[in-house]
Every structure is written in C-alpha cells, then in structure tokens.
PDB file of C-alpha atoms in Angstrom:
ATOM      1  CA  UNK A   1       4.013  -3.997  19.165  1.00 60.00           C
ATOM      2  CA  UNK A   2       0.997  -1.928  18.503  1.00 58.00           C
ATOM      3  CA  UNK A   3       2.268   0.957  19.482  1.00 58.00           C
ATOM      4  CA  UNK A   4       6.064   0.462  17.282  1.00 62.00           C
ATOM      5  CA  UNK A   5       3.047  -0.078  14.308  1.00 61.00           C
ATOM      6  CA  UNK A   6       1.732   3.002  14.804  1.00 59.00           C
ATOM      7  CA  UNK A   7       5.078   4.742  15.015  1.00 59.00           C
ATOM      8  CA  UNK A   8       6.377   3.512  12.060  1.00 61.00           C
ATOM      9  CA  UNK A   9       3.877   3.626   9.676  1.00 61.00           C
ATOM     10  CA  UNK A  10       2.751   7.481  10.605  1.00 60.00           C
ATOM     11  CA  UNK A  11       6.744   8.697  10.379  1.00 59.00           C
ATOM     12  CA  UNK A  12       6.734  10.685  13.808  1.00 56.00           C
ATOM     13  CA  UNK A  13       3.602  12.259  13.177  1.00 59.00           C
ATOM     14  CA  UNK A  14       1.062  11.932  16.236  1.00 55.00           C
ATOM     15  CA  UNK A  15      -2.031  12.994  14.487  1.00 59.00           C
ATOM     16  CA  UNK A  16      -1.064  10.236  11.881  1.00 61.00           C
ATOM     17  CA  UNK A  17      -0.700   7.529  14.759  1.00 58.00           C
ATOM     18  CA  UNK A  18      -3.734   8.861  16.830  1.00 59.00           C
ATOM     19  CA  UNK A  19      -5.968   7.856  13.189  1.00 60.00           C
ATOM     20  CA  UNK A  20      -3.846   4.136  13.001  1.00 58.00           C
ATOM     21  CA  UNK A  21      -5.733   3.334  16.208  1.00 57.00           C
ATOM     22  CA  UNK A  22      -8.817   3.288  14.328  1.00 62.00           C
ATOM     23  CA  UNK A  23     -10.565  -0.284  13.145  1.00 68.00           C
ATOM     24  CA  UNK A  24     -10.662   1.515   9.737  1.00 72.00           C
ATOM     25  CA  UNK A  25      -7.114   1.487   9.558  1.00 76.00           C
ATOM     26  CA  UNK A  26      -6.797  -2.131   9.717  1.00 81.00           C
ATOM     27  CA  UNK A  27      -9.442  -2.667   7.391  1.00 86.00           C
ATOM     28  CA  UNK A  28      -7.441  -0.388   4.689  1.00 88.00           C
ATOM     29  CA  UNK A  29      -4.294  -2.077   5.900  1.00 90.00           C
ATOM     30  CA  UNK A  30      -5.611  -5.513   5.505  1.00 94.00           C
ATOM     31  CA  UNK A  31      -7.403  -4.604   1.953  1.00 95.00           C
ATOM     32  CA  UNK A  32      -4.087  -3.181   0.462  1.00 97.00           C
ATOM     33  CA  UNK A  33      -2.408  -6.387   1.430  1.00 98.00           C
ATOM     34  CA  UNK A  34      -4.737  -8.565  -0.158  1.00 97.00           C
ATOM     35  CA  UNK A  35      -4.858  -6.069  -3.453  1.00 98.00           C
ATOM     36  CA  UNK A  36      -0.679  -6.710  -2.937  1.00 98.00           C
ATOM     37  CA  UNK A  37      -1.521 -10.422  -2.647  1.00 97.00           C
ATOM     38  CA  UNK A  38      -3.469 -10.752  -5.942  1.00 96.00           C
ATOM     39  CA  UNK A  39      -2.665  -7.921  -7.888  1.00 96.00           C
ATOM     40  CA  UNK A  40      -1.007 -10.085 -10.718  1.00 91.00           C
ATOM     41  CA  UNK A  41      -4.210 -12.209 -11.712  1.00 91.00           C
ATOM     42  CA  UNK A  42      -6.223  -8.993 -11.756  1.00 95.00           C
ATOM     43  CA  UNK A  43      -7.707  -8.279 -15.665  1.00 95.00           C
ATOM     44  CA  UNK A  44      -8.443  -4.950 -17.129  1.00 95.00           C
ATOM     45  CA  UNK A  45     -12.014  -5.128 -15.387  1.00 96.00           C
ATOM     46  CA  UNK A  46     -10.359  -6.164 -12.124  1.00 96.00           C
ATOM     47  CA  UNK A  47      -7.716  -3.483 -12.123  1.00 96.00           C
ATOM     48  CA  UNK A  48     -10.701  -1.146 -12.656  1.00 97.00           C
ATOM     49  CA  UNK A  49     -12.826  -2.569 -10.026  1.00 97.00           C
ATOM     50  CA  UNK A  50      -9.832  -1.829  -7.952  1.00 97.00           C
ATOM     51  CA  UNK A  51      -8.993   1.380  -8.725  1.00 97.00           C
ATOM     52  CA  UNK A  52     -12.682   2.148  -7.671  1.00 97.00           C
ATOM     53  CA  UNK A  53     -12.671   0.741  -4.273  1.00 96.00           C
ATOM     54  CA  UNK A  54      -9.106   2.563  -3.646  1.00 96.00           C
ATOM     55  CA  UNK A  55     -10.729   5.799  -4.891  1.00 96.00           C
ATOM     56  CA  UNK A  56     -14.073   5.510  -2.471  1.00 95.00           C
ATOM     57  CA  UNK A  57     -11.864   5.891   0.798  1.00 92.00           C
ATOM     58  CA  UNK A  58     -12.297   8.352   2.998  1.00 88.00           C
ATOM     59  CA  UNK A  59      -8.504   9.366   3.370  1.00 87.00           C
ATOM     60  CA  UNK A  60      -6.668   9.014   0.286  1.00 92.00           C
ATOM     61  CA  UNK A  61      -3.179  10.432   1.920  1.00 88.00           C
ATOM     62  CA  UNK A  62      -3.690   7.493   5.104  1.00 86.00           C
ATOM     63  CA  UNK A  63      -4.214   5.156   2.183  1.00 93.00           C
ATOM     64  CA  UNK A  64      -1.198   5.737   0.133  1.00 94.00           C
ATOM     65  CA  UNK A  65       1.104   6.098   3.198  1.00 89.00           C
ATOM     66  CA  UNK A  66       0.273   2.517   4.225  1.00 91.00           C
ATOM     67  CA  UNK A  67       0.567   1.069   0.725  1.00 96.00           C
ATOM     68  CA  UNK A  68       4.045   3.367   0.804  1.00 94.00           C
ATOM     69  CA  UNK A  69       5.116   1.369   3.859  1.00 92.00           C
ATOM     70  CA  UNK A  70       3.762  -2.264   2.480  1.00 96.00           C
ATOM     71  CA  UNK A  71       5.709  -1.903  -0.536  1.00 98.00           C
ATOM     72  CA  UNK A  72       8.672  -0.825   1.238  1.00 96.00           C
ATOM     73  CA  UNK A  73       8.419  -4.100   3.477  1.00 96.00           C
ATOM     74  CA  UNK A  74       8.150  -6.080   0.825  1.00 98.00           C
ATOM     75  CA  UNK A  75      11.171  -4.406  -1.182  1.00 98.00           C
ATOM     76  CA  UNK A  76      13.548  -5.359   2.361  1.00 97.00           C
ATOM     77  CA  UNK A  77      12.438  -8.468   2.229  1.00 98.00           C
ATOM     78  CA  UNK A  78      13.355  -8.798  -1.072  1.00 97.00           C
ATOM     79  CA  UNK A  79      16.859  -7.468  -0.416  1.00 97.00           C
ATOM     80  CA  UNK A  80      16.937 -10.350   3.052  1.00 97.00           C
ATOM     81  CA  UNK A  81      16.583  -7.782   5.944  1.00 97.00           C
ATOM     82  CA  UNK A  82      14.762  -9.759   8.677  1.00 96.00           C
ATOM     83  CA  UNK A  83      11.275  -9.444   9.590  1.00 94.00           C
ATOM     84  CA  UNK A  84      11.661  -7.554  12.627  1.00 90.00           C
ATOM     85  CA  UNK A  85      13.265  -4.450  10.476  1.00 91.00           C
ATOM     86  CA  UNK A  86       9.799  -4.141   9.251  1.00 91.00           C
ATOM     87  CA  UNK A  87       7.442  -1.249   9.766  1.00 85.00           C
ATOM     88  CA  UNK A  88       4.239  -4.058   9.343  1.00 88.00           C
ATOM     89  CA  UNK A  89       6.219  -6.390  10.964  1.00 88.00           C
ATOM     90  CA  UNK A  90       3.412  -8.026  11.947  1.00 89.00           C
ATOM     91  CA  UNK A  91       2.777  -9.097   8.338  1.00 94.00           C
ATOM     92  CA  UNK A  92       5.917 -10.249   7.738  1.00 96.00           C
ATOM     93  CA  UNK A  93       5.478 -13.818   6.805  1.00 97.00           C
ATOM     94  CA  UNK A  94       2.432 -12.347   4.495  1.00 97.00           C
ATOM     95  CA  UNK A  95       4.395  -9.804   2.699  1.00 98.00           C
ATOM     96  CA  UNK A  96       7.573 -12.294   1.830  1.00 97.00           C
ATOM     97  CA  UNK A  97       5.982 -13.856  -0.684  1.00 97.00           C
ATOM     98  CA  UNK A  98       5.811 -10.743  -2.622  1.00 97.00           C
ATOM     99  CA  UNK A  99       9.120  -9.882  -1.773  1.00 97.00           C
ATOM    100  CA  UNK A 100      10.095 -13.280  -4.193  1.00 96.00           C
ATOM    101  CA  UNK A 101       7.093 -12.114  -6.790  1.00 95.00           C
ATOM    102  CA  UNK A 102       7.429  -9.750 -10.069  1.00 94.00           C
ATOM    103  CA  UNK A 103       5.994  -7.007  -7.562  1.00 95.00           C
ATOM    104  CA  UNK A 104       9.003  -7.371  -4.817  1.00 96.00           C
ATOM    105  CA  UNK A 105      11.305  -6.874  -7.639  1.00 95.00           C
ATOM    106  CA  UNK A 106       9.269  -3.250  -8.374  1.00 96.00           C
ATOM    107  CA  UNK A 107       8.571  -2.590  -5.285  1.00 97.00           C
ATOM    108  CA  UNK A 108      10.683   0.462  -4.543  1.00 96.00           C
ATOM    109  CA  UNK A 109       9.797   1.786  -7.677  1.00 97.00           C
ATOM    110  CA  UNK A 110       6.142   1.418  -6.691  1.00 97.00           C
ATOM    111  CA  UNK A 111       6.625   2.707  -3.701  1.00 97.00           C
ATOM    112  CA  UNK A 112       7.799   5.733  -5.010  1.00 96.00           C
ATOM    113  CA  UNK A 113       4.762   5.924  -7.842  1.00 97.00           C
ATOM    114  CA  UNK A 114       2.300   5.724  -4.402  1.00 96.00           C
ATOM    115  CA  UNK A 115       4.315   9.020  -3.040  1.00 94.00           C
ATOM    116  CA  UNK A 116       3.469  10.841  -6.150  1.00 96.00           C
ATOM    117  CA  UNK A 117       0.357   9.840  -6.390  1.00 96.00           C
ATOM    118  CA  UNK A 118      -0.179  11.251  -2.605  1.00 94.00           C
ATOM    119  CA  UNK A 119       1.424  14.557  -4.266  1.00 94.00           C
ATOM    120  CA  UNK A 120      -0.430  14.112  -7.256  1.00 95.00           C
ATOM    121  CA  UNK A 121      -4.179  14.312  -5.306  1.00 95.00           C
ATOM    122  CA  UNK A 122      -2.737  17.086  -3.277  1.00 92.00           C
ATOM    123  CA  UNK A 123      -2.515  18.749  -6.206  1.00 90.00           C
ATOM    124  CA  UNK A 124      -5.916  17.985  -7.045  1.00 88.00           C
ATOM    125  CA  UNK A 125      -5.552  15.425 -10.094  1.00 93.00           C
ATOM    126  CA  UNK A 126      -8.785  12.897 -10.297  1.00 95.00           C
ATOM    127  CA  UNK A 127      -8.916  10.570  -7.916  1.00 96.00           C
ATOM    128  CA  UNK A 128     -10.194   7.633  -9.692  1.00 96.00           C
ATOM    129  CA  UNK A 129      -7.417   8.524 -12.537  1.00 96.00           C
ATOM    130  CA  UNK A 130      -4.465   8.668 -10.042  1.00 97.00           C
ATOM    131  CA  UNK A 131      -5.807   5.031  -8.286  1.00 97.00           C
ATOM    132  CA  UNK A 132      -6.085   4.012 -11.823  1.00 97.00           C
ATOM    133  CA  UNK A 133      -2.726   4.192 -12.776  1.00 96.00           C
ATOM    134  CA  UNK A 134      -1.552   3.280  -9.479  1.00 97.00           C
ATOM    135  CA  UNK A 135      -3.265  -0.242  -9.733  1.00 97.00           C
ATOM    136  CA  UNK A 136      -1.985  -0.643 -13.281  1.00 96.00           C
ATOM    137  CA  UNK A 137       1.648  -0.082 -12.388  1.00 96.00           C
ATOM    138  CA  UNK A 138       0.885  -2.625  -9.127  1.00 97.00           C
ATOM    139  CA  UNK A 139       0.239  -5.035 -11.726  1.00 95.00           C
ATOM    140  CA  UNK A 140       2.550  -4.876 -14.398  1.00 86.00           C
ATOM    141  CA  UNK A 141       5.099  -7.468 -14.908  1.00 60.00           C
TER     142      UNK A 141
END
C-alpha cells in the first residue's frame, strides 16, 4: 500500500518517491487535507494565515504535487470512480466529502491552478503571492 502511495503520487519518478518516505511528507500530506477539509469557512485573515504556512515549506514543488494529486482524488470521486482508483487511496473516505462540496465540483480546475503555480515558482514569481492566490481560488465558491 505504501509503496503504490509512493508510486503514484511521485509519477514514476524515484527521487520523488525516495522524499515520500519521509515523516515530513505525511505531515504536508495530512496539512493539505485538512486546508482541503476547511478551506470554505476560511476568512480573508484565514486564507492569509494559510497562504503563509503553505509558503514556509521547505519544498514548494513536493507541496503542490501532493495538493495536485488530492484534488485530483477528490475530482474522481466526484465523477463515482471507486476508492481504490485513487492515488491517496488511503484517504479515500476523507477526501469524498469534498468530492460532494463546492471544491469537488472545481477540483480539476484547481488542480490545474496548483500545476501552474509549480511552473509559476519555477519561474521565480513570489512565493507567498503564488500560495496566495492558490488558497483564494481553494476557497471560492
């Protein structure tokens, strides 16, 4: 199971699974879930508060690949694949509820807005900018 995780999430890349492994991987994992999880009660201060915590990690690129792969879990849930289709499979009963939520209904859409925003700090835009609007767009209606 742990292993399947690992493949999926880092798309065939083994330096990408070899940093899953890590404890801080779940930690990111399980914060972006609970960002997903309450993103709609957030206020302007909130979203900001956010945006800062998503800004202070260590590896920006790890960080929007795994919110990539959330969002696309939640957006096949939303269409009724079954849970073991998943890449976070293992957060499948977590991640449904979002799937019925505003959010599942924008959730490829966001999905795509966290691949640019990978591109986007690649390209050296401002990190607390980029998580910014990332956060906003999580929590639109």
């Amino acid at each position: 199971e742990e292993a399947s995780l690992r493949a999926a999430v880092a798309g065939g890349s083994l330096g990408a699974a070899v940093q899953l492994a890590s404890e801080d991987y779940r930690a990111t994992r399980e914060a972006l879930v609970g960002l997903l999880e309450r993103v709609d009660g957030l206020d302007a201060l909130g979203r900001m508060e956010a945006a800062e915590a998503l800004e202070e990690t260590d590896d920006a690129a790890l960080l929007l690949t795994t919110l990539r792969s959330l969002l696309r879990d939640v957006a096949a849930l939303r269409a009724g694949a079954p849970a073991s289709t998943l890449v976070n499979v293992d957060l499948a009963e977590r991640l449904r509820p979002l799937g019925e939520s505003p959010l599942g209904a924008r959730a490829l859409r966001l999905a795509e807005d966290a691949a640019h925003a990978r591109s986007a700090l690649r390209g050296f835009a401002s990190r607390l900018l980029t998580f910014d609007v990332l956060v906003d767009a999580l929590a639109r209606d």
